[in-house]
Short mmCIF file of C-alpha atoms in Angstrom, two decimals:
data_model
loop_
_atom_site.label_atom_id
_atom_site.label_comp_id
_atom_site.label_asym_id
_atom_site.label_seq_id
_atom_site.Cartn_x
_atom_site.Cartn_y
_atom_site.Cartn_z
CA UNK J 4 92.98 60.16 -28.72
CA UNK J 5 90.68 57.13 -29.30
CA UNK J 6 92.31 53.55 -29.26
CA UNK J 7 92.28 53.31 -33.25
CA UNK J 8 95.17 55.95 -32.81
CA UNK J 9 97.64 54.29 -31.14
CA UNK J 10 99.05 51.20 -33.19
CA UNK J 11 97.98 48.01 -31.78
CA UNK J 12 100.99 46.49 -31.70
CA UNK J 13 104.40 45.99 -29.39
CA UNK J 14 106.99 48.00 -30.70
CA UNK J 15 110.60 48.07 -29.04
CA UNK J 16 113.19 50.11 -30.88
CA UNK J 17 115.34 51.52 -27.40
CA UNK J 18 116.70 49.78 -24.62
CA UNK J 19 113.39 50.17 -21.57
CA UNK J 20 113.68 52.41 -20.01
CA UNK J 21 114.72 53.91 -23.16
CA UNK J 22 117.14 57.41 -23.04
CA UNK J 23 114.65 59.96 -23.18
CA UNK J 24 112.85 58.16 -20.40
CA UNK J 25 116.08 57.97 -18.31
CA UNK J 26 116.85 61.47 -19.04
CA UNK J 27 113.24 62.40 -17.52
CA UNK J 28 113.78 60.41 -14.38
CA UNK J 29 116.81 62.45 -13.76
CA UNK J 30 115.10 65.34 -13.92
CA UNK J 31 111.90 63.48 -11.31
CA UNK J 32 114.10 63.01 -9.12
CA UNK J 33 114.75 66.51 -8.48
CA UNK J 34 111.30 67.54 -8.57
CA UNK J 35 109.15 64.58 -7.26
CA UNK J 36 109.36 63.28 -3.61
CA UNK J 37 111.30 60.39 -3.66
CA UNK J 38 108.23 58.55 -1.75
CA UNK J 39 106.25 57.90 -4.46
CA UNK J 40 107.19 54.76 -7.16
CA UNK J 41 106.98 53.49 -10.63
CA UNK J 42 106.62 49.60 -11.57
CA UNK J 43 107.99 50.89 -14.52
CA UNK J 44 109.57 54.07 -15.07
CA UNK J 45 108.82 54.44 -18.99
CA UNK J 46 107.26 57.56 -19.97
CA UNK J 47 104.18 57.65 -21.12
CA UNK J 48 103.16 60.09 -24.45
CA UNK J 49 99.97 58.12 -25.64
CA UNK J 50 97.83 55.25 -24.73
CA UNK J 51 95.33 53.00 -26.15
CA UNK J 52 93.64 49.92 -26.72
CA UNK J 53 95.86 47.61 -24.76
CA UNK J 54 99.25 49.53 -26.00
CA UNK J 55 101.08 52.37 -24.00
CA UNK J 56 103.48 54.37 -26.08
CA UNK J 57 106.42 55.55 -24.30
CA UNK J 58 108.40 59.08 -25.42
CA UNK J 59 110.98 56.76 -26.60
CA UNK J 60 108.84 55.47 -29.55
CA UNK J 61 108.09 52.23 -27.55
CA UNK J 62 105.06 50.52 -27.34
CA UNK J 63 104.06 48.35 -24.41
CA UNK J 64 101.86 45.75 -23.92
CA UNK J 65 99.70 47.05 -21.19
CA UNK J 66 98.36 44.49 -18.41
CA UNK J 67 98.13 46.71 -15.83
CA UNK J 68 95.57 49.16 -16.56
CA UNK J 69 97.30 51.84 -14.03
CA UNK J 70 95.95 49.47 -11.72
CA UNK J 71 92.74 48.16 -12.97
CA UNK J 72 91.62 52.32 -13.92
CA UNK J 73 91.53 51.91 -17.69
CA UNK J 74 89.06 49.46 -17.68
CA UNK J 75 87.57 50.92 -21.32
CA UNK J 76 91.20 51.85 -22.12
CA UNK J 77 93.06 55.12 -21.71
CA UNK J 78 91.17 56.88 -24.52
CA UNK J 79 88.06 56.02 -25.01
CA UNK J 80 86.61 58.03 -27.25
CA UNK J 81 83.31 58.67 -25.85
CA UNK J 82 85.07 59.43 -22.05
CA UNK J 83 87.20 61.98 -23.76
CA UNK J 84 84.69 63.37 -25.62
CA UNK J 85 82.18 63.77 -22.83
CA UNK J 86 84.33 65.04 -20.39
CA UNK J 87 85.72 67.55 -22.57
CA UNK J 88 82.51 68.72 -23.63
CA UNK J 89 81.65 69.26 -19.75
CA UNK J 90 85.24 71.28 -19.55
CA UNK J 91 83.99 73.40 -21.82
CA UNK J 92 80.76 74.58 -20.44
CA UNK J 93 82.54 74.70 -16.43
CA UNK J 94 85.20 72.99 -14.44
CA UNK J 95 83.98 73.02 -10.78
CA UNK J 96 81.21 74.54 -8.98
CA UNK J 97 81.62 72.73 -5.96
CA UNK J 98 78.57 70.28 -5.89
CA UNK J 99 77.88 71.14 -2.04
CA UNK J 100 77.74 74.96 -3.16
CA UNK J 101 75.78 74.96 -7.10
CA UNK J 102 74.85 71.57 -7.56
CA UNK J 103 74.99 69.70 -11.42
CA UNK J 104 72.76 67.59 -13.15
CA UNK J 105 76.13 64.94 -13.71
CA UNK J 106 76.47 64.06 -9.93
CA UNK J 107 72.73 62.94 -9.69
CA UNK J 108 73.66 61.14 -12.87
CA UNK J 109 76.10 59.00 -11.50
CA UNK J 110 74.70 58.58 -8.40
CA UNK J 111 71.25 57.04 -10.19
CA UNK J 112 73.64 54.69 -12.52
CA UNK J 113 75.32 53.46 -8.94
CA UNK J 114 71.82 52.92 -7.57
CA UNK J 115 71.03 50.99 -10.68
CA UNK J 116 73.98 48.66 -11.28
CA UNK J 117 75.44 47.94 -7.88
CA UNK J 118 73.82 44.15 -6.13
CA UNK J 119 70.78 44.26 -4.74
CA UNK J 120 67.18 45.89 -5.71
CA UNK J 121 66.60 47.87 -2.41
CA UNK J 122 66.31 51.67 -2.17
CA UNK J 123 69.93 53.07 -2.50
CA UNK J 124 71.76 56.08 -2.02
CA UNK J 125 75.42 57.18 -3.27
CA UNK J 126 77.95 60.17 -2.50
CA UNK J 127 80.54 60.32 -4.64
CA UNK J 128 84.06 61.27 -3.70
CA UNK J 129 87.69 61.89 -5.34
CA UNK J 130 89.60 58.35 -3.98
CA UNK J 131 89.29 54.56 -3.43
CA UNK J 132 90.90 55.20 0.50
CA UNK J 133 88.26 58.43 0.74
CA UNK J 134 85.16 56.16 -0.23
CA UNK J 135 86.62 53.43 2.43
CA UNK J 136 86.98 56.24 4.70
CA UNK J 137 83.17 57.57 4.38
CA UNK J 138 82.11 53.89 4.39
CA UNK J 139 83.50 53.30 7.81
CA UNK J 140 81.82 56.89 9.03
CA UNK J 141 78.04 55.97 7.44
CA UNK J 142 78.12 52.60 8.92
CA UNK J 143 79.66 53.70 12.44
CA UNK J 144 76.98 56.56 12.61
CA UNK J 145 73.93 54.50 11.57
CA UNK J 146 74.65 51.27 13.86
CA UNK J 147 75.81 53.79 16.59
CA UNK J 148 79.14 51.57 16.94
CA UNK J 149 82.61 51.75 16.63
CA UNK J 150 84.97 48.40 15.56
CA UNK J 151 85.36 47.90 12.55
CA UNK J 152 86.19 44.19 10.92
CA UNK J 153 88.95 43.77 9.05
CA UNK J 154 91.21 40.82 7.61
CA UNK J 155 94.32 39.37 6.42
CA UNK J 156 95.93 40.53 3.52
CA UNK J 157 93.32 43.55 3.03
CA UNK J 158 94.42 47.00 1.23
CA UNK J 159 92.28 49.61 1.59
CA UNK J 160 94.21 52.62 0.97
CA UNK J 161 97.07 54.67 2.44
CA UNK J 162 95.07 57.73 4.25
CA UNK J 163 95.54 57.09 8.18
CA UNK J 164 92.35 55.23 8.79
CA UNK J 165 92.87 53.05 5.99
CA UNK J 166 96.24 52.33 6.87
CA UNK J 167 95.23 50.68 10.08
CA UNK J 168 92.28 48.90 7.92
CA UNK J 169 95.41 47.57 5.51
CA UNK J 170 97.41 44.72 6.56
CA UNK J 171 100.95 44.99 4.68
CA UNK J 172 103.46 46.79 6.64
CA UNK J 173 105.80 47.86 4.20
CA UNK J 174 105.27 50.29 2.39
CA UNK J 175 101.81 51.11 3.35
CA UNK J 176 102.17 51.67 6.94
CA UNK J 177 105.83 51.54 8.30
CA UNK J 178 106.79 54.83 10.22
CA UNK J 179 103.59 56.30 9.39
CA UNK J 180 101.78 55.50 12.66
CA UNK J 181 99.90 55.53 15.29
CA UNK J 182 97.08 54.69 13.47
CA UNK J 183 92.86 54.64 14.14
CA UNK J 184 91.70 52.19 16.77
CA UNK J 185 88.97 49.76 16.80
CA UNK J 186 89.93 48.00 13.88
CA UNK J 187 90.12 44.47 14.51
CA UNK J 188 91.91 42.06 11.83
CA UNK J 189 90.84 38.43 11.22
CA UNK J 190 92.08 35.55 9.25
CA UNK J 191 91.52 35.68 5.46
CA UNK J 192 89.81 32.72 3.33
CA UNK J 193 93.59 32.42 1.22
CA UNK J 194 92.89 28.90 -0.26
CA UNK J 195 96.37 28.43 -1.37
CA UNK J 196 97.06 28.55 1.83
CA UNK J 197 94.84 27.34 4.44
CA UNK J 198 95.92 24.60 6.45
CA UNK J 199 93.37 21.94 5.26
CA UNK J 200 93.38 22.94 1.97
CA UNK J 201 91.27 24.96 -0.40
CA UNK J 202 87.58 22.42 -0.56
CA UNK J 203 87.24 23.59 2.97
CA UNK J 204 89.00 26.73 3.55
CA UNK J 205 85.34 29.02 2.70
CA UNK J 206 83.49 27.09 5.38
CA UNK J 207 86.42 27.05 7.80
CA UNK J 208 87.63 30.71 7.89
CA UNK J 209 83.87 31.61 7.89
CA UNK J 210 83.49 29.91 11.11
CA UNK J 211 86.71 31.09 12.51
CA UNK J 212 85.75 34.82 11.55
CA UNK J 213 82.64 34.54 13.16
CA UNK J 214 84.20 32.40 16.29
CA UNK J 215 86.80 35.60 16.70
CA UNK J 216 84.70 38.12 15.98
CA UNK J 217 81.61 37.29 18.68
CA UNK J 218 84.42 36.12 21.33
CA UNK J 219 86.89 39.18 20.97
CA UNK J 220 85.20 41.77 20.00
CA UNK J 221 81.38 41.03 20.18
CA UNK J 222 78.96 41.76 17.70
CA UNK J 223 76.96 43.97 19.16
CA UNK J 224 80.39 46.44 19.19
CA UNK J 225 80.90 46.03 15.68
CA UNK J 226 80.13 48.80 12.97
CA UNK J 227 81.38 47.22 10.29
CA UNK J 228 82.43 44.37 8.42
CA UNK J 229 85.17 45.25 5.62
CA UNK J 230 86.53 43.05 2.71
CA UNK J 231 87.22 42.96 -0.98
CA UNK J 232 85.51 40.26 -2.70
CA UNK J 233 88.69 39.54 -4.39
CA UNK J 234 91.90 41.21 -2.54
CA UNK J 235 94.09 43.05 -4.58
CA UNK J 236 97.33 44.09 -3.39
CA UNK J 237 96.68 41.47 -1.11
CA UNK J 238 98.27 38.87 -4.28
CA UNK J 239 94.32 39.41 -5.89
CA UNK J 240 93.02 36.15 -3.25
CA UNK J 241 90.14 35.26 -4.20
CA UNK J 242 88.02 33.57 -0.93
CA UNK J 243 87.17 30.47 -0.41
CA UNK J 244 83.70 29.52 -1.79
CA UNK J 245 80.64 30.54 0.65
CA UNK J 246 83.38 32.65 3.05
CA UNK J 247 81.84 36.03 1.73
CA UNK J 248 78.05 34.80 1.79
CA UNK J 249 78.66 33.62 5.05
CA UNK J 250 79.94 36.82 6.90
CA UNK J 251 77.26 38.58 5.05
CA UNK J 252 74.35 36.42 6.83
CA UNK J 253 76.30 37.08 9.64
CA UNK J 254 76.69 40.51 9.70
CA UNK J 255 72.62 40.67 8.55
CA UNK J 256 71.89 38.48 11.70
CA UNK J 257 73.79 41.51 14.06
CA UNK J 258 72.86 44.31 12.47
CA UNK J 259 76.67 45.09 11.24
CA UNK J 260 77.27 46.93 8.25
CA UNK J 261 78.66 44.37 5.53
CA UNK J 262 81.17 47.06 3.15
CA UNK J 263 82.12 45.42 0.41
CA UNK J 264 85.20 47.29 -1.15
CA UNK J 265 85.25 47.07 -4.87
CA UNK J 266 87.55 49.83 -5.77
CA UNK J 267 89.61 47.20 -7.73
CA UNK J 268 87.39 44.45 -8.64
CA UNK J 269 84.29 46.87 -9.71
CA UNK J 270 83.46 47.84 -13.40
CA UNK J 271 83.25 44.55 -15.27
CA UNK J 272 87.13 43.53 -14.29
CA UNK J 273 85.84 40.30 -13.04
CA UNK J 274 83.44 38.70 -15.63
CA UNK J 275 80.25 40.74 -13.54
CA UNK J 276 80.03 44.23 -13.18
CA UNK J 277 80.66 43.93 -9.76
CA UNK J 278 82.85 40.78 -7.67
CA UNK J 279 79.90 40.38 -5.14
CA UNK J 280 77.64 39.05 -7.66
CA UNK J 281 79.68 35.98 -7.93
CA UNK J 282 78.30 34.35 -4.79
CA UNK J 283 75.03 36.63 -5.02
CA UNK J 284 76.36 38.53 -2.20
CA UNK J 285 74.31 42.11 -1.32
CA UNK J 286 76.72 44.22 0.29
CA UNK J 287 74.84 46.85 2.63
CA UNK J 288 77.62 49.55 1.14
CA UNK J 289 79.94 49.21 -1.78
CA UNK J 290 83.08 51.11 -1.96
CA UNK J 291 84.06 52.15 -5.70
CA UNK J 292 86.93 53.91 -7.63
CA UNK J 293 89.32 53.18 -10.00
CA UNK J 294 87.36 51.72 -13.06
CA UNK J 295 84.61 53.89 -12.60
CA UNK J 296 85.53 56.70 -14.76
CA UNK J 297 87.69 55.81 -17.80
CA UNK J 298 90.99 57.28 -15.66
CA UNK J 299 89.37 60.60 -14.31
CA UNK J 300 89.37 60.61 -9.96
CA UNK J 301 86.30 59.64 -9.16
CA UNK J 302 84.84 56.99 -6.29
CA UNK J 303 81.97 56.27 -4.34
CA UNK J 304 80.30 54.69 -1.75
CA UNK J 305 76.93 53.73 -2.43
CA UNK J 306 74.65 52.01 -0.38
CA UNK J 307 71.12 50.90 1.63
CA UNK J 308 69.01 54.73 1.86
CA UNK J 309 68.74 53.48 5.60
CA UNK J 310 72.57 53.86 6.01
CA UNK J 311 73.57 56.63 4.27
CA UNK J 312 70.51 58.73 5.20
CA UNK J 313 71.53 58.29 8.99
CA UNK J 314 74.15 60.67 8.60
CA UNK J 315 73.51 64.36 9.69
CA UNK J 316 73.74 67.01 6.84
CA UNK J 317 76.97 68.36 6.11
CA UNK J 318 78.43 64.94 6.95
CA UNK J 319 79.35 63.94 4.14
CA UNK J 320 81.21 65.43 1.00
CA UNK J 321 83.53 67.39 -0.12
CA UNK J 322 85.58 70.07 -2.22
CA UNK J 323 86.19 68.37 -5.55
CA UNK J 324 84.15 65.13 -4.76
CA UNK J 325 82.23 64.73 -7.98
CA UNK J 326 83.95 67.09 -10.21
CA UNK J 327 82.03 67.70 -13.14
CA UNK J 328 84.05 66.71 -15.65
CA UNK J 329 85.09 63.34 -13.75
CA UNK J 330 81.14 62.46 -13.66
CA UNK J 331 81.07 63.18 -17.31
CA UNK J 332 83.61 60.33 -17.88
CA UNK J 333 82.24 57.89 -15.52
CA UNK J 334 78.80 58.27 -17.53
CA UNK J 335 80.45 57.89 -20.73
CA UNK J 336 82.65 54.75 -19.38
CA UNK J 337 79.27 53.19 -17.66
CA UNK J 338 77.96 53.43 -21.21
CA UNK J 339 81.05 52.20 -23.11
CA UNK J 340 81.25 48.86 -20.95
CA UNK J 341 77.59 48.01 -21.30
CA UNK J 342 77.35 48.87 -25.00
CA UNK J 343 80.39 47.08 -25.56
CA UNK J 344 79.88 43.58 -23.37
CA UNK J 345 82.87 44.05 -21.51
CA UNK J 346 81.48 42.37 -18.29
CA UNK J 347 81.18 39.65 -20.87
CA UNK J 348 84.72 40.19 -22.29
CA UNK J 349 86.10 40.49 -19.21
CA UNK J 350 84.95 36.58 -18.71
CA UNK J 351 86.52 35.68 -22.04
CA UNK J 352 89.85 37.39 -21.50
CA UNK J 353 90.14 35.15 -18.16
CA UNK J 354 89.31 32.27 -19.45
CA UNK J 355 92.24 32.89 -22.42
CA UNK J 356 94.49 33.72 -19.51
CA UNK J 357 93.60 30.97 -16.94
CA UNK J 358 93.85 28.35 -19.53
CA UNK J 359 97.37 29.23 -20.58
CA UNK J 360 99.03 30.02 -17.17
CA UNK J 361 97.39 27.16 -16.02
CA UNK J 362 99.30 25.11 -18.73
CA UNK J 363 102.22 26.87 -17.80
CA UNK J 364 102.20 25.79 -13.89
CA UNK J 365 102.66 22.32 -15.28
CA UNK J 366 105.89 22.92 -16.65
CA UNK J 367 107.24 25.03 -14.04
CA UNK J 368 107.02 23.57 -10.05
CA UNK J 369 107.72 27.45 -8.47
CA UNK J 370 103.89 27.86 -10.05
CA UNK J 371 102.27 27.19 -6.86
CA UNK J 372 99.11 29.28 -7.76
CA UNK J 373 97.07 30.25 -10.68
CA UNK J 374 93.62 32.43 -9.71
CA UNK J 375 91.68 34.96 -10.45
CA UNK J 376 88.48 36.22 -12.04
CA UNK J 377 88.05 37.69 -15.31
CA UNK J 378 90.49 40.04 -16.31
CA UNK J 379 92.00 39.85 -12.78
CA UNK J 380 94.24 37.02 -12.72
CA UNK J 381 97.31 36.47 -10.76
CA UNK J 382 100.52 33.87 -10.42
CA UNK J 383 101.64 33.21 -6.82
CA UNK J 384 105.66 31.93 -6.95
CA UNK J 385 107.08 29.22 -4.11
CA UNK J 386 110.60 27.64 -4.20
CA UNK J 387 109.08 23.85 -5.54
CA UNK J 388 106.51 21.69 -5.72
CA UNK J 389 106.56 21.02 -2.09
CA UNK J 390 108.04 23.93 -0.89
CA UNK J 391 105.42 26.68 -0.44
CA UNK J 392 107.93 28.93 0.56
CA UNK J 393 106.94 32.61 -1.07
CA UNK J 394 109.46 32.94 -4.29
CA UNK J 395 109.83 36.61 -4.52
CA UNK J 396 113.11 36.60 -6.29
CA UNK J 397 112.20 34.13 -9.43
CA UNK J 398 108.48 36.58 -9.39
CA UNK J 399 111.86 39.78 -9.40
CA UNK J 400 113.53 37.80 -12.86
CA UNK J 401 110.11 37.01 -14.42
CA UNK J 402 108.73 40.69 -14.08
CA UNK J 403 112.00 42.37 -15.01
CA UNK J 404 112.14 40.11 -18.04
CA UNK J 405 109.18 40.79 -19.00
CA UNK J 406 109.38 44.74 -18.66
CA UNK J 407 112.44 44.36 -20.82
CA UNK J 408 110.57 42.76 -23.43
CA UNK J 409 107.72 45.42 -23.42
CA UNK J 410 105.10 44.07 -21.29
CA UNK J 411 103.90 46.18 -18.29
CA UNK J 412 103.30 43.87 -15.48
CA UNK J 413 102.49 44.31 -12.17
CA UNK J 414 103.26 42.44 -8.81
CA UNK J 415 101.32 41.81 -5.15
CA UNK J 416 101.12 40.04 -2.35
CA UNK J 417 101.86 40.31 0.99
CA UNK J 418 105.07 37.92 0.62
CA UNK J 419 106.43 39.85 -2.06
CA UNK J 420 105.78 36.79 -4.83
CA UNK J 421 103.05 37.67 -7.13
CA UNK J 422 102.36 38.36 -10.22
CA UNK J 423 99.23 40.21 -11.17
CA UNK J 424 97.75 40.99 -14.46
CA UNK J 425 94.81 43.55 -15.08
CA UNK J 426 94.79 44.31 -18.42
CA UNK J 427 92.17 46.37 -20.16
CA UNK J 428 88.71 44.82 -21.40
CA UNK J 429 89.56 46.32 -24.53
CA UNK J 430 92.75 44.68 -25.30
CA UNK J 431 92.99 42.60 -28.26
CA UNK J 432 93.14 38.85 -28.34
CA UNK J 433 96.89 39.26 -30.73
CA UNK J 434 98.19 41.63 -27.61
CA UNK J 435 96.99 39.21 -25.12
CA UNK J 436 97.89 36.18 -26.34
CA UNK J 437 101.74 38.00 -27.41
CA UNK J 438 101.70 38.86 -23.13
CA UNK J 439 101.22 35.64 -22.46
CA UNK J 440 103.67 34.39 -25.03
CA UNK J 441 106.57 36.57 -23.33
CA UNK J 442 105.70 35.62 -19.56
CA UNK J 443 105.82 31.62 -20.69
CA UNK J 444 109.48 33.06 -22.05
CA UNK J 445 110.31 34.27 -18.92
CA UNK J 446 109.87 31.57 -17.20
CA UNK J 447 111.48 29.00 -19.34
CA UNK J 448 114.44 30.93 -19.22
CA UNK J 449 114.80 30.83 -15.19
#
């Protein structure tokens, strides 16, 4: 179902959800474990462009991307195509058992695009937490140490190690413990919210990460260093400038392991293919997911051939990690976003966004924060002007308004009082502008 398929245009004729879509949560919760969520519990029977179409004859605006996934949209035709040309020929083999031309594939495209020009190496693997989770084992086995560096505000999955690299309690972590040791969490560069304000907050937290790291833990113990360029759950923060060039000298002085985890941010979503190369910064390993195959499971970790060759053979892998038919996709979506300029769309569709929201936080005082990158932009909500209190009930109205109006939003932060919005590169300029129309709605209507 290519893009061209699905009318490009918001389409409300129910009440959302709609009755079908109610009827089919009935029957979920019967079936599903009540553990896992929706934002949004509209039911989806086609996608495109930057429209989903719900079984109730719907259509959505989409900025949410199922989380920054459909990065070329949900039907690209060339990831569709591709991967169901690979379907046809064979489904699995088990890379570890018969290996495929595809994997290799990938893996050279990962060698080619992620930062830096140094000899690279890349395993690929079926999750964003199962990448972080290899990361941490390469760089603990080639340093021949354990901690592991981790900060503030961080997400990095919901598998047990991952949960202790996460910061946010609930839901991520609450009743789910005891978790890995050795993981060490230090203040984030949140420039909305450091104490002296956001011209110095990148120099600052640098030196205070570095201060707590060599006095509590001591470099020499420490594996890894662990961040997302821009945090995602975290309410999408992005650091303070020179905070992530700074840990990376850092970590290069010590010989630590600098992970950069780019599950989220990776594919173009930020205006470069990759966050990093913002600030020029050369991660030594770089976590991916998500955007990296059109909405198939597919992630990696890819990194210096020093690193990952230091781990023993049969170290690494796994059953399904580089399914055929997932690398298939991931080839065909590496293609679609630099045929299409969408690292350069991505910069445009920002811009669009920051400019308007921007506007908006003049009007409105519980605007305390407007940031982002690219298509990754977020709206952090406090009770005034001078009140910096976190505002998760107005964020509550604004969302729900919104949903009830047809546009898909998402929310973040560890306070509860963000709004993010990740919509897909491939999203219109009518459907974006129309989003932005309805969330400057919501918000003169509080």
């Amino acid at each position: 179902m290519s893009s061209t398929e699905v009318a490009q245009a918001r389409r409300i004729v129910t009440e959302i959800p709609g009755p079908k879509s109610q009827a089919l949560q009935e029957r979920r919760k019967k079936a599903v474990a009540q553990g896992v969520g929706s934002v949004l519990p509209v039911y989806v029977q086609r996608a495109g462009g930057g429209i989903v179409e719900d079984i109730d004859g719907n259509s959505l605006i989409d900025f949410g991307s199922g989380i920054a996934v459909t990065n070329v949209g949900n039907a690209d035709p060339r990831v569709a195509e591709r991967a169901g040309e690979q379907l046809s020929r064979f489904t699995h083999t088990c890379f570890m058992v018969n290996p495929y031309e595809g994997y290799v594939e990938v893996a050279e495209a990962l060698n080619r695009l992620t930062p830096g020009d140094h000899e690279k190496r890349t395993v690929l693997l079926n999750s964003g937490a199962e990448a972080v989770e290899n990361a941490v084992k390469i760089a603990r086995s080639a340093t021949g140490r354990q901690a592991v560096v981790v900060f503030d505000h961080a997400y990095h999955g919901r598998t047990n190690l991952t949960m202790a690299l996460t910061a946010k309690n609930m839901p991520y972590k609450h009743g789910f413990g005891p978790f890995a040791g050795e993981v060490h969490r230090i203040p984030m560069a949140y420039p909305y919210r450091w104490p002296t304000g956001p011209k110095d907050c990148g120099r600052e937290a640098a030196a205070q990460a570095i201060d707590q790291i060599t006095k509590q833990v001591g470099a020499e113990n420490v594996a890894a260093v662990l961040i997302e360029p821009i945090q995602g759950e975290g309410g999408f923060i992005v650091p303070g400038e020179g905070f992530l060039p700074a840990l990376a000298e850092f970590c290069g002085d010590n010989g630590i392991s600098f992970i950069a985890d780019e599950v989220q941010t990776g594919f173009a979503r930020t205006g470069r293919m990759f966050a990093c190369e913002h600030e020029g910064v050369v991660p030594d390993l770089i976590t991916t997911a998500k955007g990296i195959a059109g909405g198939l499971p597919l992630a990696a970790v890819t990194g210096r051939a020093e690193l990952m060759d230091a781990v023993h053979g049969g170290g690494l892998g796994g059953t399904y990690g580089g399914n055929p038919a997932a690398c298939a996709a991931a080839l065909a979506s590496i293609e679609a976003i630099e045929s299409d300029g969408l690292v350069e769309r991505a910069g445009a569709i920002g811009e669009r966004m920051l400019t308007r929201l921007r506007a908006l936080a003049e009007r409105h005082d519980i605007i305390g924060d407007v940031r982002g990158r690219g298509a990754m932009v977020a709206i952090e909500l406090v009770q005034g002007a001078d009140d910096t209190t976190p505002n998760g009930e107005a964020m509550g109205r604004v969302v729900s308004y919104c949903h009830q109006q047809g546009l898909v939003l998402l929310t973040a932060g560890t306070y509860g009082n963000v709004i993010r919005m990740l919509p897909p590169l491939v999203i219109g300029d009518d459907l974006l502008d129309e989003g932005l129309s309805i969330i400057e709605e919501a918000f003169d209507r509080l």
